[in-house]
Amino acid sequence: MTDTLFDIKTLIESNKILRGKLKEAQRRIDELEGRITPVMKCNVISHDFTKKGFPKAK
């Protein structure tokens, strides 16, 4: 019984994840086809601040 319950919970969670991926894919298709304006995403650049000082600009 617990195996069946675990399987059902796993399927529900997988379904939620797949629905999210489907929505994202559909949004991307709409962007590419020009139905909606693209959302700009910015890339996050990580910096190592553990080193002493900062590089000097030339």
mmCIF file with all atom_site columns, C-alpha atoms in Angstrom:
data_model
loop_
_atom_site.group_PDB
_atom_site.id
_atom_site.type_symbol
_atom_site.label_atom_id
_atom_site.label_alt_id
_atom_site.label_comp_id
_atom_site.label_asym_id
_atom_site.label_entity_id
_atom_site.label_seq_id
_atom_site.pdbx_PDB_ins_code
_atom_site.Cartn_x
_atom_site.Cartn_y
_atom_site.Cartn_z
_atom_site.occupancy
_atom_site.B_iso_or_equiv
_atom_site.pdbx_formal_charge
_atom_site.auth_seq_id
_atom_site.auth_comp_id
_atom_site.auth_asym_id
_atom_site.auth_atom_id
_atom_site.pdbx_PDB_model_num
ATOM 1  C CA . MET A 1 1  ? 0.000  0.000  0.000   1.00 0.00 ? 1  MET A CA 1
ATOM 2  C CA . THR A 1 2  ? 2.774  2.447  0.865   1.00 0.00 ? 2  THR A CA 1
ATOM 3  C CA . ASP A 1 3  ? 4.540  1.657  -2.408  1.00 0.00 ? 3  ASP A CA 1
ATOM 4  C CA . THR A 1 4  ? 1.398  2.572  -4.326  1.00 0.00 ? 4  THR A CA 1
ATOM 5  C CA . LEU A 1 5  ? 0.992  5.779  -2.326  1.00 0.00 ? 5  LEU A CA 1
ATOM 6  C CA . PHE A 1 6  ? 4.642  6.662  -2.938  1.00 0.00 ? 6  PHE A CA 1
ATOM 7  C CA . ASP A 1 7  ? 4.216  5.971  -6.671  1.00 0.00 ? 7  ASP A CA 1
ATOM 8  C CA . ILE A 1 8  ? 1.144  8.219  -6.813  1.00 0.00 ? 8  ILE A CA 1
ATOM 9  C CA . LYS A 1 9  ? 2.953  11.051 -5.004  1.00 0.00 ? 9  LYS A CA 1
ATOM 10 C CA . THR A 1 10 ? 5.932  10.661 -7.343  1.00 0.00 ? 10 THR A CA 1
ATOM 11 C CA . LEU A 1 11 ? 3.666  10.798 -10.397 1.00 0.00 ? 11 LEU A CA 1
ATOM 12 C CA . ILE A 1 12 ? 1.922  13.920 -9.105  1.00 0.00 ? 12 ILE A CA 1
ATOM 13 C CA . GLU A 1 13 ? 5.262  15.654 -8.508  1.00 0.00 ? 13 GLU A CA 1
ATOM 14 C CA . SER A 1 14 ? 6.546  14.623 -11.946 1.00 0.00 ? 14 SER A CA 1
ATOM 15 C CA . ASN A 1 15 ? 3.343  15.950 -13.501 1.00 0.00 ? 15 ASN A CA 1
ATOM 16 C CA . LYS A 1 16 ? 3.853  19.345 -11.813 1.00 0.00 ? 16 LYS A CA 1
ATOM 17 C CA . ILE A 1 17 ? 7.428  19.538 -13.104 1.00 0.00 ? 17 ILE A CA 1
ATOM 18 C CA . LEU A 1 18 ? 6.416  18.560 -16.633 1.00 0.00 ? 18 LEU A CA 1
ATOM 19 C CA . ARG A 1 19 ? 3.578  21.101 -16.680 1.00 0.00 ? 19 ARG A CA 1
ATOM 20 C CA . GLY A 1 20 ? 6.059  23.817 -15.725 1.00 0.00 ? 20 GLY A CA 1
ATOM 21 C CA . LYS A 1 21 ? 8.444  22.748 -18.470 1.00 0.00 ? 21 LYS A CA 1
ATOM 22 C CA . LEU A 1 22 ? 5.585  22.679 -20.981 1.00 0.00 ? 22 LEU A CA 1
ATOM 23 C CA . LYS A 1 23 ? 4.509  26.217 -20.038 1.00 0.00 ? 23 LYS A CA 1
ATOM 24 C CA . GLU A 1 24 ? 8.100  27.452 -20.389 1.00 0.00 ? 24 GLU A CA 1
ATOM 25 C CA . ALA A 1 25 ? 8.466  25.747 -23.778 1.00 0.00 ? 25 ALA A CA 1
ATOM 26 C CA . GLN A 1 26 ? 5.171  27.202 -25.015 1.00 0.00 ? 26 GLN A CA 1
ATOM 27 C CA . ARG A 1 27 ? 6.209  30.675 -23.854 1.00 0.00 ? 27 ARG A CA 1
ATOM 28 C CA . ARG A 1 28 ? 9.517  30.305 -25.695 1.00 0.00 ? 28 ARG A CA 1
ATOM 29 C CA . ILE A 1 29 ? 7.720  29.179 -28.879 1.00 0.00 ? 29 ILE A CA 1
ATOM 30 C CA . ASP A 1 30 ? 5.418  32.197 -28.626 1.00 0.00 ? 30 ASP A CA 1
ATOM 31 C CA . GLU A 1 31 ? 8.464  34.467 -28.241 1.00 0.00 ? 31 GLU A CA 1
ATOM 32 C CA . LEU A 1 32 ? 10.146 32.973 -31.295 1.00 0.00 ? 32 LEU A CA 1
ATOM 33 C CA . GLU A 1 33 ? 6.997  33.271 -33.389 1.00 0.00 ? 33 GLU A CA 1
ATOM 34 C CA . GLY A 1 34 ? 6.567  36.885 -32.315 1.00 0.00 ? 34 GLY A CA 1
ATOM 35 C CA . ARG A 1 35 ? 3.266  36.461 -30.499 1.00 0.00 ? 35 ARG A CA 1
ATOM 36 C CA . ILE A 1 36 ? 4.689  37.932 -27.299 1.00 0.00 ? 36 ILE A CA 1
ATOM 37 C CA . THR A 1 37 ? 7.688  40.120 -26.622 1.00 0.00 ? 37 THR A CA 1
ATOM 38 C CA . PRO A 1 38 ? 10.725 38.253 -25.337 1.00 0.00 ? 38 PRO A CA 1
ATOM 39 C CA . VAL A 1 39 ? 11.645 38.575 -21.690 1.00 0.00 ? 39 VAL A CA 1
ATOM 40 C CA . MET A 1 40 ? 15.241 39.636 -21.278 1.00 0.00 ? 40 MET A CA 1
ATOM 41 C CA . LYS A 1 41 ? 17.154 37.609 -18.747 1.00 0.00 ? 41 LYS A CA 1
ATOM 42 C CA . CYS A 1 42 ? 20.411 38.845 -17.330 1.00 0.00 ? 42 CYS A CA 1
ATOM 43 C CA . ASN A 1 43 ? 23.325 36.545 -16.751 1.00 0.00 ? 43 ASN A CA 1
ATOM 44 C CA . VAL A 1 44 ? 24.723 36.461 -13.268 1.00 0.00 ? 44 VAL A CA 1
ATOM 45 C CA . ILE A 1 45 ? 28.480 36.723 -13.130 1.00 0.00 ? 45 ILE A CA 1
ATOM 46 C CA . SER A 1 46 ? 30.070 35.496 -9.955  1.00 0.00 ? 46 SER A CA 1
ATOM 47 C CA . HIS A 1 47 ? 33.085 37.308 -8.600  1.00 0.00 ? 47 HIS A CA 1
ATOM 48 C CA . ASP A 1 48 ? 35.770 36.011 -6.300  1.00 0.00 ? 48 ASP A CA 1
ATOM 49 C CA . PHE A 1 49 ? 36.038 38.636 -3.578  1.00 0.00 ? 49 PHE A CA 1
ATOM 50 C CA . THR A 1 50 ? 38.246 36.453 -1.397  1.00 0.00 ? 50 THR A CA 1
ATOM 51 C CA . LYS A 1 51 ? 41.395 37.799 -3.054  1.00 0.00 ? 51 LYS A CA 1
ATOM 52 C CA . LYS A 1 52 ? 42.955 40.946 -1.657  1.00 0.00 ? 52 LYS A CA 1
ATOM 53 C CA . GLY A 1 53 ? 42.084 44.102 -3.504  1.00 0.00 ? 53 GLY A CA 1
ATOM 54 C CA . PHE A 1 54 ? 40.427 44.593 -6.824  1.00 0.00 ? 54 PHE A CA 1
ATOM 55 C CA . PRO A 1 55 ? 42.025 44.591 -10.274 1.00 0.00 ? 55 PRO A CA 1
ATOM 56 C CA . LYS A 1 56 ? 42.966 48.104 -11.313 1.00 0.00 ? 56 LYS A CA 1
ATOM 57 C CA . ALA A 1 57 ? 41.290 49.549 -14.379 1.00 0.00 ? 57 ALA A CA 1
ATOM 58 C CA . LYS A 1 58 ? 43.651 50.610 -17.127 1.00 0.00 ? 58 LYS A CA 1
#
